Tab-separated table of N, CA and C in Angstrom:
chain	number	residue	atom	x	y	z
A	1	MET	N	12.350	-29.434	-6.775
A	1	MET	CA	13.737	-29.856	-6.665
A	1	MET	C	13.844	-31.369	-6.763
A	2	SER	N	12.946	-32.068	-6.115
A	2	SER	CA	12.996	-33.522	-6.127
A	2	SER	C	12.768	-34.061	-7.529
A	3	MET	N	11.792	-33.491	-8.253
A	3	MET	CA	11.524	-33.959	-9.615
A	3	MET	C	12.707	-33.671	-10.520
A	4	ARG	N	13.331	-32.529	-10.334
A	4	ARG	CA	14.488	-32.187	-11.150
A	4	ARG	C	15.635	-33.155	-10.860
A	5	TYR	N	15.856	-33.475	-9.591
A	5	TYR	CA	16.917	-34.396	-9.217
A	5	TYR	C	16.637	-35.788	-9.773
A	6	GLU	N	15.384	-36.201	-9.731
A	6	GLU	CA	15.019	-37.512	-10.281
A	6	GLU	C	15.278	-37.579	-11.779
A	7	ALA	N	14.955	-36.502	-12.475
A	7	ALA	CA	15.105	-36.514	-13.927
A	7	ALA	C	16.562	-36.464	-14.350
A	8	PHE	N	17.390	-35.762	-13.624
A	8	PHE	CA	18.782	-35.592	-14.031
A	8	PHE	C	19.710	-36.673	-13.495
A	9	ASN	N	19.312	-37.417	-12.493
A	9	ASN	CA	20.161	-38.445	-11.912
A	9	ASN	C	19.595	-39.818	-12.278
A	10	PRO	N	20.291	-40.589	-13.136
A	10	PRO	CA	19.756	-41.890	-13.546
A	10	PRO	C	19.769	-42.923	-12.421
A	11	ASN	N	20.576	-42.731	-11.373
A	11	ASN	CA	20.667	-43.697	-10.276
A	11	ASN	C	19.594	-43.474	-9.215
A	12	PHE	N	18.839	-42.407	-9.310
A	12	PHE	CA	17.825	-42.091	-8.308
A	12	PHE	C	16.533	-42.811	-8.667
A	13	HIS	N	16.038	-43.646	-7.747
A	13	HIS	CA	14.773	-44.355	-7.961
A	13	HIS	C	13.872	-44.080	-6.770
A	14	ILE	N	12.608	-43.909	-7.050
A	14	ILE	CA	11.640	-43.620	-5.988
A	14	ILE	C	10.515	-44.628	-6.104
A	15	ASP	N	9.837	-44.885	-5.017
A	15	ASP	CA	8.714	-45.829	-5.026
A	15	ASP	C	7.654	-45.393	-6.022
A	16	GLN	N	7.032	-46.330	-6.688
A	16	GLN	CA	5.977	-46.013	-7.643
A	16	GLN	C	4.736	-45.467	-6.939
A	17	ALA	N	4.530	-45.866	-5.700
A	17	ALA	CA	3.358	-45.397	-4.965
A	17	ALA	C	3.448	-43.899	-4.678
A	18	GLU	N	4.668	-43.384	-4.502
A	18	GLU	CA	4.846	-41.976	-4.192
A	18	GLU	C	4.874	-41.100	-5.438
A	19	SER	N	5.114	-41.685	-6.601
A	19	SER	CA	5.353	-40.882	-7.800
A	19	SER	C	4.193	-40.937	-8.776
A	20	ARG	N	2.974	-40.935	-8.302
A	20	ARG	CA	1.825	-41.032	-9.190
A	20	ARG	C	1.160	-39.690	-9.469
A	21	SER	N	1.777	-38.587	-9.124
A	21	SER	CA	1.147	-37.296	-9.375
A	21	SER	C	1.225	-36.955	-10.858
A	22	LYS	N	0.260	-36.198	-11.325
A	22	LYS	CA	0.207	-35.826	-12.738
A	22	LYS	C	1.357	-34.904	-13.109
A	23	LEU	N	1.698	-33.983	-12.209
A	23	LEU	CA	2.799	-33.073	-12.490
A	23	LEU	C	4.113	-33.820	-12.585
A	24	ARG	N	4.336	-34.792	-11.693
A	24	ARG	CA	5.576	-35.567	-11.717
A	24	ARG	C	5.666	-36.399	-12.998
A	25	SER	N	4.573	-37.033	-13.394
A	25	SER	CA	4.613	-37.841	-14.620
A	25	SER	C	4.763	-36.949	-15.850
A	26	TRP	N	4.139	-35.766	-15.841
A	26	TRP	CA	4.303	-34.837	-16.959
A	26	TRP	C	5.747	-34.378	-17.055
A	27	PHE	N	6.358	-34.076	-15.905
A	27	PHE	CA	7.745	-33.637	-15.883
A	27	PHE	C	8.659	-34.736	-16.415
A	28	ARG	N	8.404	-35.967	-16.018
A	28	ARG	CA	9.224	-37.086	-16.508
A	28	ARG	C	9.055	-37.286	-18.006
A	29	ARG	N	7.832	-37.124	-18.512
A	29	ARG	CA	7.629	-37.271	-19.959
A	29	ARG	C	8.369	-36.193	-20.734
A	30	GLN	N	8.432	-34.983	-20.192
A	30	GLN	CA	9.108	-33.889	-20.879
A	30	GLN	C	10.615	-34.083	-20.901
A	31	VAL	N	11.146	-34.653	-19.849
A	31	VAL	CA	12.582	-34.882	-19.745
A	31	VAL	C	12.817	-36.357	-20.043
A	32	ASP	N	12.851	-36.707	-21.327
A	32	ASP	CA	12.922	-38.124	-21.662
A	32	ASP	C	14.326	-38.598	-22.001
A	33	GLY	N	15.337	-37.765	-21.868
A	33	GLY	CA	16.706	-38.213	-22.118
A	33	GLY	C	17.584	-37.899	-20.933
A	34	ASN	N	18.714	-38.591	-20.820
A	34	ASN	CA	19.623	-38.357	-19.698
A	34	ASN	C	20.755	-37.411	-20.062
A	35	ASN	N	21.009	-37.197	-21.337
A	35	ASN	CA	22.099	-36.330	-21.756
A	35	ASN	C	21.527	-34.953	-22.076
A	36	PHE	N	21.643	-34.011	-21.124
A	36	PHE	CA	21.077	-32.688	-21.307
A	36	PHE	C	22.104	-31.701	-21.823
A	37	ASN	N	23.370	-32.089	-21.892
A	37	ASN	CA	24.404	-31.173	-22.336
A	37	ASN	C	24.377	-30.977	-23.845
A	38	CYS	N	23.870	-31.938	-24.598
A	38	CYS	CA	23.898	-31.839	-26.045
A	38	CYS	C	22.657	-31.164	-26.618
A	39	LYS	N	21.650	-30.895	-25.816
A	39	LYS	CA	20.450	-30.244	-26.324
A	39	LYS	C	20.726	-28.762	-26.546
A	40	ASP	N	20.173	-28.224	-27.610
A	40	ASP	CA	20.436	-26.824	-27.928
A	40	ASP	C	19.438	-25.891	-27.242
A	41	GLU	N	19.625	-24.622	-27.493
A	41	GLU	CA	18.843	-23.610	-26.791
A	41	GLU	C	17.378	-23.626	-27.202
A	42	THR	N	17.083	-23.999	-28.424
A	42	THR	CA	15.684	-24.010	-28.866
A	42	THR	C	14.867	-25.053	-28.115
A	43	VAL	N	15.487	-26.194	-27.818
A	43	VAL	CA	14.787	-27.221	-27.053
A	43	VAL	C	14.528	-26.727	-25.630
A	44	ALA	N	15.532	-26.062	-25.056
A	44	ALA	CA	15.363	-25.527	-23.701
A	44	ALA	C	14.273	-24.456	-23.673
A	45	LEU	N	14.249	-23.580	-24.686
A	45	LEU	CA	13.208	-22.555	-24.740
A	45	LEU	C	11.836	-23.172	-24.978
A	46	GLY	N	11.781	-24.233	-25.770
A	46	GLY	CA	10.517	-24.938	-25.975
A	46	GLY	C	10.012	-25.562	-24.691
A	47	PHE	N	10.933	-26.154	-23.939
A	47	PHE	CA	10.578	-26.756	-22.655
A	47	PHE	C	10.059	-25.691	-21.690
A	48	LYS	N	10.746	-24.543	-21.683
A	48	LYS	CA	10.330	-23.454	-20.813
A	48	LYS	C	8.949	-22.932	-21.219
A	49	SER	N	8.707	-22.810	-22.516
A	49	SER	CA	7.395	-22.317	-22.959
A	49	SER	C	6.288	-23.320	-22.640
A	50	GLU	N	6.596	-24.625	-22.721
A	50	GLU	CA	5.603	-25.632	-22.342
A	50	GLU	C	5.262	-25.536	-20.856
A	51	ILE	N	6.264	-25.301	-20.034
A	51	ILE	CA	6.027	-25.152	-18.595
A	51	ILE	C	5.184	-23.905	-18.338
A	52	GLN	N	5.499	-22.819	-19.047
A	52	GLN	CA	4.714	-21.601	-18.876
A	52	GLN	C	3.271	-21.809	-19.312
A	53	ASN	N	3.075	-22.497	-20.427
A	53	ASN	CA	1.711	-22.781	-20.882
A	53	ASN	C	0.964	-23.645	-19.870
A	54	PHE	N	1.668	-24.634	-19.300
A	54	PHE	CA	1.044	-25.486	-18.290
A	54	PHE	C	0.622	-24.663	-17.075
A	55	LEU	N	1.517	-23.762	-16.625
A	55	LEU	CA	1.209	-22.941	-15.458
A	55	LEU	C	0.065	-21.971	-15.743
A	56	GLN	N	0.038	-21.411	-16.960
A	56	GLN	CA	-0.995	-20.427	-17.286
A	56	GLN	C	-2.341	-21.078	-17.559
A	57	LYS	N	-2.350	-22.140	-18.337
A	57	LYS	CA	-3.622	-22.711	-18.772
A	57	LYS	C	-4.187	-23.733	-17.786
A	58	SER	N	-3.349	-24.553	-17.192
A	58	SER	CA	-3.852	-25.588	-16.290
A	58	SER	C	-4.006	-25.091	-14.857
A	59	LEU	N	-3.006	-24.350	-14.384
A	59	LEU	CA	-3.039	-23.895	-12.995
A	59	LEU	C	-3.559	-22.468	-12.856
A	60	HIS	N	-3.801	-21.782	-13.977
A	60	HIS	CA	-4.336	-20.417	-14.005
A	60	HIS	C	-3.465	-19.458	-13.195
A	61	LEU	N	-2.153	-19.525	-13.424
A	61	LEU	CA	-1.214	-18.631	-12.761
A	61	LEU	C	-0.660	-17.647	-13.780
A	62	ASP	N	-0.375	-16.418	-13.336
A	62	ASP	CA	0.259	-15.435	-14.208
A	62	ASP	C	1.757	-15.687	-14.203
A	63	VAL	N	2.326	-15.872	-15.397
A	63	VAL	CA	3.754	-16.138	-15.518
A	63	VAL	C	4.369	-14.977	-16.267
A	64	ASP	N	5.349	-14.344	-15.648
A	64	ASP	CA	6.042	-13.223	-16.259
A	64	ASP	C	7.312	-13.763	-16.896
A	65	ASN	N	7.454	-13.651	-18.202
A	65	ASN	CA	8.585	-14.227	-18.927
A	65	ASN	C	9.685	-13.186	-19.033
A	66	GLN	N	10.549	-13.117	-18.047
A	66	GLN	CA	11.670	-12.193	-18.066
A	66	GLN	C	12.944	-12.986	-17.854
A	67	THR	N	13.984	-12.576	-18.571
A	67	THR	CA	15.226	-13.336	-18.499
A	67	THR	C	16.150	-12.835	-17.403
A	68	GLU	N	16.053	-11.558	-16.997
A	68	GLU	CA	16.947	-11.066	-15.956
A	68	GLU	C	16.495	-11.569	-14.588
A	69	ILE	N	17.401	-11.473	-13.635
A	69	ILE	CA	17.102	-11.941	-12.282
A	69	ILE	C	16.187	-10.917	-11.622
A	70	LEU	N	15.102	-11.403	-11.074
A	70	LEU	CA	14.107	-10.532	-10.459
A	70	LEU	C	14.181	-10.633	-8.949
A	71	PRO	N	13.922	-9.530	-8.252
A	71	PRO	CA	13.855	-9.633	-6.793
A	71	PRO	C	12.617	-10.406	-6.379
A	72	SER	N	12.699	-10.967	-5.210
A	72	SER	CA	11.557	-11.719	-4.695
A	72	SER	C	10.410	-10.762	-4.437
A	73	SER	N	9.218	-11.161	-4.825
A	73	SER	CA	8.068	-10.265	-4.670
A	73	SER	C	7.222	-10.647	-3.471
A	74	GLY	N	7.813	-11.250	-2.487
A	74	GLY	CA	7.093	-11.561	-1.261
A	74	GLY	C	6.223	-12.792	-1.393
A	75	PRO	N	5.154	-12.854	-0.616
A	75	PRO	CA	4.329	-14.067	-0.602
A	75	PRO	C	3.453	-14.228	-1.838
A	76	HIS	N	3.424	-13.209	-2.725
A	76	HIS	CA	2.539	-13.295	-3.880
A	76	HIS	C	3.261	-13.760	-5.135
A	77	GLY	N	4.524	-14.125	-5.052
A	77	GLY	CA	5.235	-14.575	-6.238
A	77	GLY	C	6.390	-15.485	-5.883
A	78	ILE	N	6.686	-16.418	-6.798
A	78	ILE	CA	7.831	-17.307	-6.622
A	78	ILE	C	8.563	-17.404	-7.951
A	79	ARG	N	9.829	-17.778	-7.900
A	79	ARG	CA	10.587	-18.016	-9.118
A	79	ARG	C	10.571	-19.503	-9.414
A	80	PHE	N	10.226	-19.849	-10.660
A	80	PHE	CA	10.152	-21.257	-11.057
A	80	PHE	C	10.775	-21.396	-12.430
A	81	LEU	N	11.910	-22.107	-12.520
A	81	LEU	CA	12.637	-22.328	-13.771
A	81	LEU	C	12.914	-21.022	-14.508
A	82	GLY	N	13.377	-20.025	-13.789
A	82	GLY	CA	13.739	-18.758	-14.401
A	82	GLY	C	12.579	-17.829	-14.673
A	83	THR	N	11.394	-18.188	-14.271
A	83	THR	CA	10.238	-17.315	-14.491
A	83	THR	C	9.640	-16.927	-13.152
A	84	LEU	N	9.001	-15.786	-13.134
A	84	LEU	CA	8.339	-15.318	-11.925
A	84	LEU	C	6.868	-15.660	-12.022
A	85	VAL	N	6.389	-16.448	-11.076
A	85	VAL	CA	4.990	-16.867	-11.054
A	85	VAL	C	4.287	-16.032	-9.997
A	86	LYS	N	3.255	-15.296	-10.426
A	86	LYS	CA	2.512	-14.437	-9.506
A	86	LYS	C	1.129	-15.014	-9.285
A	87	ARG	N	0.664	-14.882	-8.068
A	87	ARG	CA	-0.665	-15.360	-7.719
A	87	ARG	C	-1.602	-14.165	-7.662
A	88	ASN	N	-2.629	-14.204	-8.488
A	88	ASN	CA	-3.649	-13.156	-8.467
A	88	ASN	C	-4.861	-13.676	-7.725
A	89	VAL	N	-5.258	-12.938	-6.723
A	89	VAL	CA	-6.426	-13.328	-5.950
A	89	VAL	C	-7.635	-12.612	-6.549
A	90	ILE	N	-8.572	-13.389	-7.053
A	90	ILE	CA	-9.789	-12.817	-7.611
A	90	ILE	C	-10.851	-12.857	-6.520
A	91	GLU	N	-11.330	-11.664	-6.168
A	91	GLU	CA	-12.309	-11.590	-5.093
A	91	GLU	C	-13.707	-11.846	-5.638
A	92	SER	N	-14.447	-12.598	-4.910
A	92	SER	CA	-15.838	-12.845	-5.284
A	92	SER	C	-16.671	-11.621	-4.900
A	93	PRO	N	-17.869	-11.494	-5.457
A	93	PRO	CA	-18.721	-10.352	-5.082
A	93	PRO	C	-19.036	-10.310	-3.588
A	94	ALA	N	-19.158	-11.465	-2.966
A	94	ALA	CA	-19.439	-11.492	-1.525
A	94	ALA	C	-18.263	-10.929	-0.730
A	95	VAL	N	-17.041	-11.283	-1.125
A	95	VAL	CA	-15.855	-10.785	-0.420
A	95	VAL	C	-15.729	-9.278	-0.623
A	96	ARG	N	-15.985	-8.811	-1.860
A	96	ARG	CA	-15.944	-7.374	-2.124
A	96	ARG	C	-16.977	-6.632	-1.279
A	97	ALA	N	-18.167	-7.214	-1.126
A	97	ALA	CA	-19.216	-6.583	-0.314
A	97	ALA	C	-18.795	-6.498	1.148
A	98	VAL	N	-18.140	-7.545	1.648
A	98	VAL	CA	-17.674	-7.540	3.040
A	98	VAL	C	-16.604	-6.470	3.233
A	99	HIS	N	-15.662	-6.367	2.263
A	99	HIS	CA	-14.619	-5.346	2.379
A	99	HIS	C	-15.217	-3.936	2.316
A	100	LYS	N	-16.213	-3.747	1.455
A	100	LYS	CA	-16.865	-2.444	1.354
A	100	LYS	C	-17.594	-2.100	2.654
A	101	LEU	N	-18.287	-3.086	3.225
A	101	LEU	CA	-18.974	-2.871	4.498
A	101	LEU	C	-17.977	-2.550	5.610
A	102	LYS	N	-16.850	-3.235	5.603
A	102	LYS	CA	-15.815	-2.987	6.609
A	102	LYS	C	-15.297	-1.547	6.502
A	103	GLU	N	-15.082	-1.072	5.261
A	103	GLU	CA	-14.629	0.309	5.075
A	103	GLU	C	-15.690	1.305	5.543
A	104	LYS	N	-16.969	1.007	5.277
A	104	LYS	CA	-18.046	1.899	5.719
A	104	LYS	C	-18.130	1.954	7.238
A	105	VAL	N	-17.955	0.811	7.891
A	105	VAL	CA	-17.984	0.779	9.362
A	105	VAL	C	-16.827	1.590	9.930
A	106	LYS	N	-15.638	1.461	9.330
A	106	LYS	CA	-14.488	2.242	9.794
A	106	LYS	C	-14.742	3.736	9.629
A	107	LEU	N	-15.302	4.125	8.476
A	107	LEU	CA	-15.604	5.532	8.236
A	107	LEU	C	-16.652	6.044	9.226
A	108	PHE	N	-17.681	5.237	9.479
A	108	PHE	CA	-18.728	5.620	10.432
A	108	PHE	C	-18.152	5.811	11.831
A	109	THR	N	-17.314	4.869	12.273
A	109	THR	CA	-16.734	4.992	13.618
A	109	THR	C	-15.807	6.194	13.706
A	110	LEU	N	-15.091	6.488	12.627
A	110	LEU	CA	-14.221	7.664	12.629
A	110	LEU	C	-15.052	8.941	12.753
A	111	GLN	N	-16.167	9.007	12.005
A	111	GLN	CA	-17.045	10.176	12.096
A	111	GLN	C	-17.661	10.294	13.490
A	112	ARG	N	-18.077	9.172	14.062
A	112	ARG	CA	-18.664	9.198	15.406
A	112	ARG	C	-17.620	9.636	16.425
A	113	GLN	N	-16.381	9.183	16.262
A	113	GLN	CA	-15.320	9.557	17.195
A	113	GLN	C	-15.049	11.054	17.118
A	114	GLU	N	-15.029	11.587	15.876
A	114	GLU	CA	-14.810	13.027	15.719
A	114	GLU	C	-15.958	13.820	16.347
A	115	ALA	N	-17.198	13.366	16.136
A	115	ALA	CA	-18.357	14.048	16.734
A	115	ALA	C	-18.305	13.966	18.257
A	116	TRP	N	-17.919	12.803	18.770
A	116	TRP	CA	-17.814	12.627	20.224
A	116	TRP	C	-16.759	13.565	20.798
A	117	ASP	N	-15.602	13.634	20.134
A	117	ASP	CA	-14.533	14.509	20.615
A	117	ASP	C	-14.966	15.974	20.592
A	118	ALA	N	-15.635	16.393	19.503
A	118	ALA	CA	-16.098	17.784	19.414
A	118	ALA	C	-17.132	18.077	20.503
A	119	GLY	N	-18.046	17.141	20.732
A	119	GLY	CA	-19.052	17.322	21.784
A	119	GLY	C	-18.426	17.378	23.158
A	120	THR	N	-17.443	16.533	23.394
A	120	THR	CA	-16.761	16.517	24.689
A	120	THR	C	-16.054	17.841	24.938
A	121	VAL	N	-15.395	18.360	23.914
A	121	VAL	CA	-14.700	19.645	24.065
A	121	VAL	C	-15.704	20.762	24.343
A	122	ARG	N	-16.829	20.748	23.605
A	122	ARG	CA	-17.851	21.782	23.795
A	122	ARG	C	-18.434	21.723	25.208
A	123	ILE	N	-18.762	20.520	25.670
A	123	ILE	CA	-19.306	20.356	27.027
A	123	ILE	C	-18.269	20.754	28.069
A	124	GLY	N	-17.021	20.385	27.832
A	124	GLY	CA	-15.955	20.747	28.765
A	124	GLY	C	-15.783	22.247	28.891
A	125	LYS	N	-15.864	22.948	27.760
A	125	LYS	CA	-15.739	24.407	27.804
A	125	LYS	C	-16.898	25.030	28.574
A	126	LYS	N	-18.107	24.503	28.342
A	126	LYS	CA	-19.278	25.055	29.048
A	126	LYS	C	-19.175	24.820	30.552
A	127	TRP	N	-18.753	23.613	30.945
A	127	TRP	CA	-18.631	23.320	32.373
A	127	TRP	C	-17.520	24.143	33.010
A	128	LEU	N	-16.442	24.355	32.273
A	128	LEU	CA	-15.360	25.187	32.798
A	128	LEU	C	-15.847	26.622	32.989
A	129	ALA	N	-16.546	27.138	31.989
A	129	ALA	CA	-17.066	28.513	32.108
A	129	ALA	C	-18.081	28.609	33.242
A	130	HIS	N	-18.954	27.603	33.365
A	130	HIS	CA	-19.945	27.598	34.446
A	130	HIS	C	-19.257	27.550	35.809
A	131	GLY	N	-18.252	26.697	35.927
A	131	GLY	CA	-17.518	26.598	37.193
A	131	GLY	C	-16.801	27.879	37.538
A	132	LEU	N	-16.176	28.499	36.540
A	132	LEU	CA	-15.477	29.755	36.805
A	132	LEU	C	-16.457	30.867	37.184
A	133	LYS	N	-17.637	30.842	36.581
A	133	LYS	CA	-18.653	31.843	36.920
A	133	LYS	C	-19.103	31.680	38.367
A	134	LYS	N	-19.311	30.421	38.770
A	134	LYS	CA	-19.720	30.165	40.164
A	134	LYS	C	-18.621	30.585	41.135
A	135	VAL	N	-17.373	30.296	40.766
A	135	VAL	CA	-16.259	30.694	41.629
A	135	VAL	C	-16.216	32.205	41.733
A	136	LYS	N	-16.377	32.869	40.610
A	136	LYS	CA	-16.333	34.329	40.607
A	136	LYS	C	-17.463	34.920	41.454
A	137	GLU	N	-18.648	34.344	41.313
A	137	GLU	CA	-19.792	34.878	42.057
A	137	GLU	C	-19.669	34.641	43.554
A	138	SER	N	-19.136	33.482	43.929
A	138	SER	CA	-19.144	33.141	45.353
A	138	SER	C	-17.911	33.626	46.094
A	139	GLU	N	-16.763	33.470	45.522
A	139	GLU	CA	-15.552	33.714	46.297
A	139	GLU	C	-14.943	35.081	46.069
A	140	ILE	N	-15.146	35.627	44.936
A	140	ILE	CA	-14.493	36.913	44.691
A	140	ILE	C	-15.518	37.993	44.329
A	141	LYS	N	-16.625	37.945	45.019
A	141	LYS	CA	-17.689	38.925	44.787
A	141	LYS	C	-17.212	40.334	45.138
A	142	HIS	N	-16.406	40.408	46.145
A	142	HIS	CA	-15.933	41.710	46.593
A	142	HIS	C	-14.919	42.313	45.620
A	143	MET	N	-14.352	41.490	44.736
A	143	MET	CA	-13.381	41.983	43.750
A	143	MET	C	-14.041	42.065	42.377
A	144	ALA	N	-15.210	42.628	42.284
A	144	ALA	CA	-15.967	42.667	41.037
A	144	ALA	C	-15.275	43.580	40.037
A	145	ASP	N	-14.454	42.963	39.232
A	145	ASP	CA	-13.731	43.696	38.192
A	145	ASP	C	-14.166	43.127	36.847
A	146	SER	N	-14.902	43.886	36.073
A	146	SER	CA	-15.421	43.376	34.800
A	146	SER	C	-14.346	43.260	33.726
A	147	SER	N	-13.190	43.826	33.947
A	147	SER	CA	-12.126	43.743	32.943
A	147	SER	C	-11.148	42.595	33.215
A	148	SER	N	-11.345	41.825	34.273
A	148	SER	CA	-10.423	40.728	34.582
A	148	SER	C	-10.630	39.554	33.613
A	149	VAL	N	-9.609	38.751	33.466
A	149	VAL	CA	-9.651	37.591	32.566
A	149	VAL	C	-10.684	36.591	33.043
A	150	LEU	N	-10.776	36.372	34.335
A	150	LEU	CA	-11.750	35.444	34.896
A	150	LEU	C	-13.175	35.892	34.585
A	151	SER	N	-13.417	37.161	34.642
A	151	SER	CA	-14.743	37.689	34.340
A	151	SER	C	-15.069	37.524	32.857
A	152	GLN	N	-14.089	37.711	32.005
A	152	GLN	CA	-14.308	37.566	30.560
A	152	GLN	C	-14.562	36.109	30.170
A	153	ILE	N	-13.848	35.180	30.803
A	153	ILE	CA	-14.033	33.753	30.498
A	153	ILE	C	-15.402	33.288	30.954
A	154	SER	N	-15.843	33.770	32.116
A	154	SER	CA	-17.123	33.310	32.653
A	154	SER	C	-18.313	33.847	31.876
A	155	CYS	N	-18.116	34.797	31.013
A	155	CYS	CA	-19.209	35.339	30.198
A	155	CYS	C	-19.590	34.418	29.041
A	156	PHE	N	-18.855	33.369	28.781
A	156	PHE	CA	-19.131	32.466	27.660
A	156	PHE	C	-20.274	31.508	27.932
A	157	CYS	N	-20.835	31.525	29.156
A	157	CYS	CA	-21.916	30.583	29.476
A	157	CYS	C	-23.135	30.805	28.686
């Protein structure tokens, strides 16, 4: 915004010490006249294509050349002079290896959790059956009914 304001407003002057960036000087070289109303569409399209080439070749950014208004694509894209600039993150082999290891650890812990839960349920059932058998043997010996539900459950030991 500041560079655009500087280029379009002839009364705006900034310190030379602050304006030594390559992008700012390139922008000023591209906008070398003050009368922008008389320039035709081909000059504007040429300027836009030069900016796109600069973004693609110098800054290695993906530029999507679409004329309609695009919705914001979140933190991975910005709109710049009517174009959508997307940032592609290229992962190094080391980062890919770390992500793969992280997925393997998650899968391993999930499998261990499932095994732990199954073992806990199995042990719980055995202890319940053992406890019910002891209760049946000690407290209700006189009511020895082999068809009762308590007797059937205690047979699972």
